[in-house]
Amino acid sequence: FLQMKLINKYKFFFKILTILFLTSCSETTFLINSAKKISKWDEDPIYKVGNPYKINGKWYYPAIDYNYNEVGIASWYGPGFHGKKTANGEIFDQNKITAAHKTLPLPSIVRVTNLENGKVLPSVRVNDRGPFAKNRIIDLSKKAANELGFMNKGVARVRVEILEDESRKFANELIDTNRNKSVSSAEVKE
């Protein structure tokens, strides 16, 4: 009987510790995510092609490829990344039409066609890296997936085509903006 009381006390103590541990983790995560949403850490986007990188044992080689035209599986992402910094410095907004791609320059402008229902997004800004799951070729924002009609399904067979003129124009605008910022910050005031 005494042994049973001790076991019950330990079980109760363990449950309390588990609850405290889990709530402290969620509060920490909440605070970090809240700080990211409130702050403006490098909110200005930059243009970058990027260096080769390795994810889950696979190498990816970002490159300028104005002939990019690929058919494959698209997925979407949103709530877990909303308000966080993208790979090119923007703050991700799941309610804007954007995307993540493994190798295209950031940002690039692409046309995405849902081959299952014929819906087309004529201009999607690629501003993040991904997807890195199940051989998917593009990760679209929640809004983009909704517009293409596959948000509930989660994935769709799509064609992704880079738009060379729009991509070059956007890249040049960002390069000029960033160049002007660094030049003005280096001026000597008398």
Coordinates of C-alpha atoms in Angstrom, one line a residue:
F1 CA 0.0 0.0 0.0
L2 CA 2.8 2.4 0.9
Q3 CA 4.6 1.6 -2.3
M4 CA 1.5 2.4 -4.3
K5 CA 1.2 5.8 -2.7
L6 CA 4.8 6.6 -3.6
I7 CA 4.3 5.6 -7.2
N8 CA 1.2 7.8 -7.4
K9 CA 3.1 10.7 -5.9
Y10 CA 5.9 10.3 -8.5
K11 CA 3.3 10.0 -11.3
F12 CA 1.7 13.3 -10.1
F13 CA 5.1 15.0 -9.8
F14 CA 6.1 13.8 -13.3
K15 CA 2.8 15.1 -14.8
I16 CA 3.4 18.5 -13.1
L17 CA 7.0 18.7 -14.5
T18 CA 5.8 17.7 -17.9
I19 CA 3.1 20.4 -18.0
L20 CA 5.5 23.0 -16.7
F21 CA 8.1 22.0 -19.4
L22 CA 5.6 22.1 -22.2
T23 CA 4.1 25.4 -21.3
S24 CA 7.4 27.0 -20.8
C25 CA 8.5 25.9 -24.3
S26 CA 5.3 27.2 -25.9
E27 CA 5.6 30.5 -24.2
T28 CA 9.2 30.8 -25.4
T29 CA 8.2 30.0 -28.9
F30 CA 5.3 32.4 -28.7
L31 CA 7.6 35.2 -27.5
I32 CA 10.2 34.5 -30.2
N33 CA 7.6 34.5 -33.0
S34 CA 5.9 37.6 -31.6
A35 CA 9.2 39.4 -31.6
K36 CA 9.8 38.4 -35.2
K37 CA 6.4 39.7 -36.2
I38 CA 6.8 43.0 -34.4
S39 CA 10.4 43.7 -35.4
K40 CA 11.6 44.7 -38.8
W41 CA 14.8 42.6 -39.0
D42 CA 16.1 43.2 -42.6
E43 CA 12.6 43.6 -43.9
D44 CA 13.9 45.2 -47.1
P45 CA 14.2 42.5 -49.7
I46 CA 17.6 41.9 -51.4
Y47 CA 18.4 40.3 -54.7
K48 CA 20.5 37.2 -54.5
V49 CA 21.2 34.0 -56.5
G50 CA 22.8 32.3 -53.5
N51 CA 25.5 29.8 -52.9
P52 CA 25.2 26.0 -53.2
Y53 CA 23.6 24.5 -50.1
K54 CA 22.8 21.1 -48.6
I55 CA 19.5 20.1 -47.1
N56 CA 18.7 16.6 -45.8
G57 CA 21.8 15.2 -47.6
K58 CA 21.0 16.7 -51.0
W59 CA 22.9 19.6 -52.7
Y60 CA 21.1 22.5 -54.4
Y61 CA 22.8 24.9 -56.8
P62 CA 21.0 28.2 -57.2
A63 CA 21.5 29.8 -60.6
I64 CA 20.1 32.3 -63.0
D65 CA 18.0 30.2 -65.5
Y66 CA 15.7 32.3 -67.7
N67 CA 14.7 29.1 -69.6
Y68 CA 13.2 27.5 -66.4
N69 CA 10.0 25.7 -67.3
E70 CA 9.1 22.6 -65.2
V71 CA 6.1 20.4 -64.6
G72 CA 5.8 18.8 -61.1
I73 CA 4.1 18.9 -57.8
A74 CA 3.3 22.1 -55.9
S75 CA 2.5 22.4 -52.2
W76 CA 1.7 25.3 -50.1
Y77 CA 2.9 26.8 -46.8
G78 CA 1.5 29.5 -44.5
P79 CA 0.6 29.5 -40.8
G80 CA 3.9 28.1 -39.5
F81 CA 5.9 30.7 -41.4
H82 CA 3.6 33.7 -41.5
G83 CA 5.5 36.8 -40.2
K84 CA 8.9 35.2 -40.4
K85 CA 11.8 36.3 -42.5
T86 CA 12.2 34.7 -46.0
A87 CA 15.5 33.8 -47.6
N88 CA 15.8 37.2 -49.4
G89 CA 14.9 39.3 -46.3
E90 CA 11.2 39.9 -46.8
I91 CA 8.7 39.1 -44.1
F92 CA 6.5 36.2 -45.3
D93 CA 2.8 37.0 -45.6
Q94 CA 0.7 33.9 -46.3
N95 CA -2.0 36.2 -47.6
K96 CA 0.1 37.5 -50.5
I97 CA 0.9 35.7 -53.7
T98 CA 4.5 34.4 -53.2
A99 CA 6.4 31.2 -53.5
A100 CA 9.5 29.3 -52.4
H101 CA 11.8 27.6 -54.9
K102 CA 15.0 25.6 -54.4
T103 CA 17.3 27.2 -57.0
L104 CA 15.8 30.3 -58.8
P105 CA 17.2 33.7 -58.0
L106 CA 15.5 35.6 -55.2
P107 CA 13.3 37.2 -56.2
S108 CA 12.1 35.8 -59.5
I109 CA 8.8 36.2 -61.1
V110 CA 7.1 33.0 -62.4
R111 CA 3.8 31.9 -64.0
V112 CA 2.2 29.0 -62.2
T113 CA -0.5 26.9 -64.0
N114 CA -2.5 24.3 -62.1
L115 CA -2.6 21.4 -64.7
E116 CA -5.5 19.7 -62.8
N117 CA -8.0 22.6 -63.2
G118 CA -6.5 25.0 -65.7
K119 CA -6.2 27.9 -63.2
V120 CA -3.3 30.3 -63.8
L121 CA -1.4 32.7 -61.6
P122 CA 0.3 35.0 -64.2
S123 CA 2.7 36.6 -61.8
V124 CA 4.1 34.9 -58.6
R125 CA 7.1 36.4 -56.7
V126 CA 9.6 33.8 -55.6
N127 CA 11.2 35.1 -52.4
D128 CA 12.1 32.1 -50.4
R129 CA 13.9 28.7 -50.5
G130 CA 12.0 25.4 -50.5
P131 CA 10.2 23.0 -50.7
F132 CA 12.4 20.2 -49.4
A133 CA 9.9 17.4 -49.2
K134 CA 8.8 14.7 -51.6
N135 CA 10.3 16.0 -54.8
R136 CA 8.0 19.1 -55.0
I137 CA 9.1 21.8 -57.3
I138 CA 7.5 24.9 -55.7
D139 CA 5.9 25.9 -52.4
L140 CA 3.2 28.5 -52.8
S141 CA 1.8 30.8 -50.2
K142 CA -1.7 30.0 -48.8
K143 CA -3.3 32.7 -50.9
A144 CA -1.6 31.5 -54.1
A145 CA -2.7 27.9 -53.4
N146 CA -6.2 29.1 -52.8
E147 CA -6.2 31.1 -56.0
L148 CA -5.0 28.0 -57.9
G149 CA -7.7 25.9 -56.3
F150 CA -5.7 23.3 -54.4
M151 CA -5.5 24.7 -50.8
N152 CA -7.8 22.0 -49.4
K153 CA -6.1 19.2 -51.3
G154 CA -2.7 20.4 -50.3
V155 CA -0.8 19.6 -53.5
A156 CA -1.4 19.9 -57.2
R157 CA 0.4 19.1 -60.5
V158 CA 1.6 22.4 -61.9
R159 CA 3.7 24.0 -64.6
V160 CA 6.2 26.7 -63.4
E161 CA 7.7 29.1 -65.9
I162 CA 10.1 31.9 -65.1
L163 CA 9.2 35.2 -66.7
E164 CA 12.5 36.6 -67.9
D165 CA 11.6 40.3 -68.5
E166 CA 9.7 40.7 -65.2
S167 CA 12.4 38.9 -63.2
R168 CA 15.2 41.0 -64.7
K169 CA 13.2 44.2 -64.1
F170 CA 12.5 43.3 -60.5
A171 CA 16.1 42.2 -59.8
N172 CA 17.5 45.4 -61.3
E173 CA 15.1 47.6 -59.2
L174 CA 16.3 45.8 -56.0
I175 CA 19.9 46.0 -56.9
D176 CA 19.6 49.8 -57.7
T177 CA 17.7 50.4 -54.4
N178 CA 20.2 48.5 -52.3
R179 CA 23.1 50.2 -54.1
N180 CA 21.6 53.6 -53.4
K181 CA 21.1 52.8 -49.7
S182 CA 24.7 51.8 -49.3
V183 CA 26.0 54.8 -51.2
S184 CA 23.8 57.3 -49.2
S185 CA 24.9 55.7 -45.9
A186 CA 28.6 56.1 -46.9
E187 CA 28.3 59.9 -47.6
V188 CA 30.3 62.2 -45.5
K189 CA 28.3 65.1 -43.9
E190 CA 30.1 68.3 -43.3

